């Protein structure tokens, strides 16, 4: 089941997060493939990310971790889960043509995935649920909640310079 929560965060806190992630001083890290490591042959497949909570490297601490923890804990309460598996900020860049990134699952086991859209952009999220493609349009401060072991992907923007979101998973 896919749930959407418009205006998830209060306006002041959301503005702070948005200002940070959209600033020129935030530390973004380049990825050849923003969805997976399998295919980096397409010029549009790249993007940037910043790990906030990384299950594979729990000792790697971002200097922004405490800044984002209230958000992650609010999402954790919303999805009624006990543990944050991972969280990262993602940014995909404008494409000259409609481009869909690699289909993927966040984990192969039961988990809850969330996406919080940060900036005004295009580039919808597509989730495959019961063989049906569900399209989620990005909206500023909208939280999307879905089963993280469903196959899903996103589009790069074609009308805006970038698409910024925070993706997190819980169990």
mmCIF file of C-alpha atoms in Angstrom:
data_model
loop_
_atom_site.group_PDB
_atom_site.id
_atom_site.type_symbol
_atom_site.label_atom_id
_atom_site.label_comp_id
_atom_site.label_asym_id
_atom_site.label_seq_id
_atom_site.Cartn_x
_atom_site.Cartn_y
_atom_site.Cartn_z
ATOM 1 C CA UNK A 1 0.000 0.000 0.000
ATOM 2 C CA UNK A 2 1.308 3.441 -0.946
ATOM 3 C CA UNK A 3 0.485 6.352 1.360
ATOM 4 C CA UNK A 4 1.101 10.043 0.719
ATOM 5 C CA UNK A 5 1.289 12.775 3.354
ATOM 6 C CA UNK A 6 1.216 16.345 2.039
ATOM 7 C CA UNK A 7 2.972 19.039 4.109
ATOM 8 C CA UNK A 8 4.537 16.362 6.285
ATOM 9 C CA UNK A 9 6.882 18.648 8.223
ATOM 10 C CA UNK A 10 6.022 21.955 9.833
ATOM 11 C CA UNK A 11 6.927 24.863 7.573
ATOM 12 C CA UNK A 12 9.858 26.188 9.654
ATOM 13 C CA UNK A 13 11.690 22.867 9.977
ATOM 14 C CA UNK A 14 11.063 21.972 6.348
ATOM 15 C CA UNK A 15 12.438 25.346 5.233
ATOM 16 C CA UNK A 16 15.638 24.733 7.209
ATOM 17 C CA UNK A 17 16.130 21.294 5.651
ATOM 18 C CA UNK A 18 15.317 22.598 2.183
ATOM 19 C CA UNK A 19 17.673 25.561 2.535
ATOM 20 C CA UNK A 20 20.497 23.263 3.628
ATOM 21 C CA UNK A 21 20.015 20.663 0.876
ATOM 22 C CA UNK A 22 19.568 23.315 -1.840
ATOM 23 C CA UNK A 23 22.569 25.376 -0.752
ATOM 24 C CA UNK A 24 25.913 25.439 -2.510
ATOM 25 C CA UNK A 25 27.666 24.470 0.732
ATOM 26 C CA UNK A 26 25.973 21.079 1.294
ATOM 27 C CA UNK A 27 28.323 18.138 0.689
ATOM 28 C CA UNK A 28 26.956 16.058 -2.195
ATOM 29 C CA UNK A 29 28.837 12.928 -3.325
ATOM 30 C CA UNK A 30 28.826 11.746 -6.928
ATOM 31 C CA UNK A 31 27.392 8.329 -7.935
ATOM 32 C CA UNK A 32 27.810 6.832 -11.409
ATOM 33 C CA UNK A 33 24.405 5.209 -10.916
ATOM 34 C CA UNK A 34 21.977 6.703 -8.394
ATOM 35 C CA UNK A 35 19.720 3.589 -8.294
ATOM 36 C CA UNK A 36 22.176 0.688 -8.275
ATOM 37 C CA UNK A 37 25.747 -0.297 -9.001
ATOM 38 C CA UNK A 38 24.947 -2.575 -11.915
ATOM 39 C CA UNK A 39 24.636 -0.180 -14.836
ATOM 40 C CA UNK A 40 26.624 2.990 -15.286
ATOM 41 C CA UNK A 41 26.612 3.051 -19.082
ATOM 42 C CA UNK A 42 23.846 5.614 -19.585
ATOM 43 C CA UNK A 43 24.892 9.252 -19.349
ATOM 44 C CA UNK A 44 21.674 10.128 -17.446
ATOM 45 C CA UNK A 45 22.011 7.391 -14.802
ATOM 46 C CA UNK A 46 24.228 9.443 -12.478
ATOM 47 C CA UNK A 47 23.356 11.565 -9.478
ATOM 48 C CA UNK A 48 24.524 12.701 -6.075
ATOM 49 C CA UNK A 49 23.839 11.459 -2.570
ATOM 50 C CA UNK A 50 24.691 12.112 1.048
ATOM 51 C CA UNK A 51 24.353 9.295 3.590
ATOM 52 C CA UNK A 52 22.682 10.243 6.859
ATOM 53 C CA UNK A 53 22.326 6.707 8.295
ATOM 54 C CA UNK A 54 24.221 3.951 6.493
ATOM 55 C CA UNK A 55 23.589 0.362 7.573
ATOM 56 C CA UNK A 56 26.673 -0.843 5.661
ATOM 57 C CA UNK A 57 28.937 1.642 7.428
ATOM 58 C CA UNK A 58 27.351 2.599 10.776
ATOM 59 C CA UNK A 59 30.517 4.332 12.020
ATOM 60 C CA UNK A 60 30.561 6.787 9.116
ATOM 61 C CA UNK A 61 28.937 9.827 10.624
ATOM 62 C CA UNK A 62 27.768 12.777 8.601
ATOM 63 C CA UNK A 63 28.213 16.126 10.323
ATOM 64 C CA UNK A 64 24.504 16.678 9.577
ATOM 65 C CA UNK A 65 23.252 13.518 11.319
ATOM 66 C CA UNK A 66 21.880 15.310 14.398
ATOM 67 C CA UNK A 67 20.276 17.902 12.142
ATOM 68 C CA UNK A 68 18.305 15.208 10.271
ATOM 69 C CA UNK A 69 17.535 12.869 13.190
ATOM 70 C CA UNK A 70 14.357 14.702 14.286
ATOM 71 C CA UNK A 71 13.015 14.250 10.735
ATOM 72 C CA UNK A 72 13.940 10.557 10.653
ATOM 73 C CA UNK A 73 12.378 9.977 14.070
ATOM 74 C CA UNK A 74 9.157 11.739 12.971
ATOM 75 C CA UNK A 75 9.023 9.458 9.934
ATOM 76 C CA UNK A 76 9.791 6.440 12.132
ATOM 77 C CA UNK A 77 6.814 7.343 14.348
ATOM 78 C CA UNK A 78 4.621 7.871 11.283
ATOM 79 C CA UNK A 79 5.428 4.421 9.858
ATOM 80 C CA UNK A 80 5.317 2.810 13.329
ATOM 81 C CA UNK A 81 8.647 0.990 13.036
ATOM 82 C CA UNK A 82 11.380 0.354 15.608
ATOM 83 C CA UNK A 83 14.566 0.820 13.613
ATOM 84 C CA UNK A 84 16.004 3.152 10.991
ATOM 85 C CA UNK A 85 17.808 0.959 8.466
ATOM 86 C CA UNK A 86 19.253 3.720 6.327
ATOM 87 C CA UNK A 87 18.660 7.288 5.204
ATOM 88 C CA UNK A 88 20.222 9.403 2.507
ATOM 89 C CA UNK A 89 19.622 12.581 0.593
ATOM 90 C CA UNK A 90 19.529 12.049 -3.192
ATOM 91 C CA UNK A 91 19.836 14.517 -6.023
ATOM 92 C CA UNK A 92 19.337 13.744 -9.708
ATOM 93 C CA UNK A 93 20.110 16.309 -12.346
ATOM 94 C CA UNK A 94 18.128 17.614 -15.300
ATOM 95 C CA UNK A 95 17.968 15.434 -18.406
ATOM 96 C CA UNK A 96 17.338 16.668 -21.936
ATOM 97 C CA UNK A 97 14.786 13.892 -22.435
ATOM 98 C CA UNK A 98 12.501 11.876 -20.150
ATOM 99 C CA UNK A 99 14.781 9.374 -18.429
ATOM 100 C CA UNK A 100 13.800 6.595 -16.032
ATOM 101 C CA UNK A 101 16.490 5.270 -13.704
ATOM 102 C CA UNK A 102 17.175 1.573 -13.059
ATOM 103 C CA UNK A 103 14.400 -0.421 -11.403
ATOM 104 C CA UNK A 104 15.479 -1.652 -7.988
ATOM 105 C CA UNK A 105 14.488 -2.764 -4.481
ATOM 106 C CA UNK A 106 15.994 -1.043 -1.480
ATOM 107 C CA UNK A 107 16.247 -4.382 0.360
ATOM 108 C CA UNK A 108 15.187 -7.932 -0.490
ATOM 109 C CA UNK A 109 13.400 -8.326 2.831
ATOM 110 C CA UNK A 110 10.349 -6.701 4.400
ATOM 111 C CA UNK A 111 10.905 -3.031 5.210
ATOM 112 C CA UNK A 112 9.147 0.292 4.911
ATOM 113 C CA UNK A 113 10.550 2.832 2.459
ATOM 114 C CA UNK A 114 9.885 6.555 2.491
ATOM 115 C CA UNK A 115 10.620 9.468 0.205
ATOM 116 C CA UNK A 116 10.395 13.094 1.299
ATOM 117 C CA UNK A 117 10.464 15.484 -1.655
ATOM 118 C CA UNK A 118 12.497 18.609 -0.956
ATOM 119 C CA UNK A 119 12.333 20.943 -3.937
ATOM 120 C CA UNK A 120 9.842 21.926 -6.597
ATOM 121 C CA UNK A 121 10.612 19.581 -9.461
ATOM 122 C CA UNK A 122 9.306 17.095 -11.950
ATOM 123 C CA UNK A 123 10.533 13.535 -12.204
ATOM 124 C CA UNK A 124 7.937 11.211 -10.771
ATOM 125 C CA UNK A 125 8.546 8.105 -8.669
ATOM 126 C CA UNK A 126 7.200 4.839 -10.078
ATOM 127 C CA UNK A 127 6.382 1.886 -7.807
ATOM 128 C CA UNK A 128 5.414 -1.532 -9.161
ATOM 129 C CA UNK A 129 2.650 -2.870 -6.903
ATOM 130 C CA UNK A 130 0.803 -6.063 -7.876
ATOM 131 C CA UNK A 131 2.085 -5.746 -11.466
ATOM 132 C CA UNK A 132 0.602 -2.231 -11.693
ATOM 133 C CA UNK A 133 2.794 0.854 -12.095
ATOM 134 C CA UNK A 134 1.826 3.445 -9.502
ATOM 135 C CA UNK A 135 2.970 6.976 -10.352
ATOM 136 C CA UNK A 136 3.786 9.406 -7.534
ATOM 137 C CA UNK A 137 4.208 13.043 -8.551
ATOM 138 C CA UNK A 138 6.801 14.948 -6.531
ATOM 139 C CA UNK A 139 5.501 17.815 -4.401
ATOM 140 C CA UNK A 140 7.441 19.960 -1.979
ATOM 141 C CA UNK A 141 7.270 18.520 1.578
ATOM 142 C CA UNK A 142 5.310 15.415 0.534
ATOM 143 C CA UNK A 143 6.183 12.140 2.253
ATOM 144 C CA UNK A 144 5.524 8.907 0.370
ATOM 145 C CA UNK A 145 5.459 5.615 2.286
ATOM 146 C CA UNK A 146 5.561 2.180 0.620
ATOM 147 C CA UNK A 147 6.821 -1.372 0.992
ATOM 148 C CA UNK A 148 10.602 -1.134 0.434
ATOM 149 C CA UNK A 149 10.886 -4.532 -1.168
ATOM 150 C CA UNK A 150 8.642 -3.444 -4.046
ATOM 151 C CA UNK A 151 10.466 -2.716 -7.280
ATOM 152 C CA UNK A 152 10.557 1.037 -7.879
ATOM 153 C CA UNK A 153 12.425 3.828 -9.636
ATOM 154 C CA UNK A 154 12.352 7.512 -10.408
ATOM 155 C CA UNK A 155 12.664 9.849 -13.358
ATOM 156 C CA UNK A 156 15.234 12.589 -13.778
ATOM 157 C CA UNK A 157 13.685 16.032 -14.100
ATOM 158 C CA UNK A 158 13.363 17.626 -17.525
ATOM 159 C CA UNK A 159 11.774 20.957 -16.512
ATOM 160 C CA UNK A 160 13.856 21.694 -13.394
ATOM 161 C CA UNK A 161 17.616 21.654 -12.796
ATOM 162 C CA UNK A 162 17.489 19.014 -10.078
ATOM 163 C CA UNK A 163 15.286 16.655 -8.074
ATOM 164 C CA UNK A 164 16.166 16.466 -4.372
ATOM 165 C CA UNK A 165 14.662 14.016 -1.909
ATOM 166 C CA UNK A 166 15.393 12.151 1.295
ATOM 167 C CA UNK A 167 14.991 8.383 1.033
ATOM 168 C CA UNK A 168 14.826 6.350 4.257
ATOM 169 C CA UNK A 169 13.995 2.758 5.229
ATOM 170 C CA UNK A 170 12.690 1.264 8.474
ATOM 171 C CA UNK A 171 11.943 -2.114 10.046
#
